[in-house]
Amino acid sequence: MKIVGVTACTAGIAHTYIVAEKIQKAAEEAGCQCKIETQGTIGAQNKLTEEDIKEADVVILAHDIAIKGTERFKDKHVVDIPISVAMKSPKSLIATIQKKLGIK
């Protein structure tokens, strides 16, 4: 399964980047390809390309504030969750997505 996502927290500092790493690690451990864009205080980093989005099976939006550019994901399966969910249970998040989409 190919996953892309965006993380953004209220302060735009720690949680934005920690959650991006946690999702990335959990996805890789589950045998998935993953790329996460962060929208923090220093702007967007690891920006998703049109090709990244096109090839993705699912988009994870983990945030506590508005994410810029969500129109990019209009024709994709989108999982929109509070950042705390991905922080606490990234492995469970990936497993649940795989189960619901029937994709490995």
Coordinates of C-alpha atoms in Angstrom, one line a residue, residues 3 7 17-36 46 60 86-87 89-95 98:
I3 CA 0.4 6.1 1.8
T7 CA 0.8 16.5 9.6
Y17 CA 7.4 16.3 13.0
I18 CA 7.1 13.6 15.7
V19 CA 3.8 12.3 14.2
A20 CA 5.2 12.4 10.7
E21 CA 8.1 10.1 11.8
K22 CA 5.7 7.8 13.7
I23 CA 3.4 7.4 10.7
Q24 CA 6.4 6.8 8.5
K25 CA 7.9 4.2 10.8
A26 CA 4.6 2.4 11.4
A27 CA 3.9 2.3 7.6
E28 CA 7.3 0.9 6.8
E29 CA 7.0 -1.7 9.5
A30 CA 3.7 -2.8 7.9
G31 CA 5.4 -3.1 4.5
C32 CA 3.9 0.1 3.1
Q33 CA 5.5 2.9 1.1
C34 CA 4.9 6.2 2.8
K35 CA 5.7 9.9 2.3
I36 CA 4.5 12.5 4.8
N46 CA 8.9 17.1 2.2
I60 CA -3.7 10.5 6.1
A86 CA -1.6 9.2 15.1
M87 CA 0.7 10.2 18.0
S89 CA -1.4 4.6 18.0
P90 CA 0.4 4.9 14.6
K91 CA 0.6 1.1 14.2
S92 CA -3.1 0.7 14.9
L93 CA -3.9 3.5 12.5
I94 CA -2.0 1.8 9.6
A95 CA -3.5 -1.6 10.4
Q98 CA -5.2 -1.6 5.6

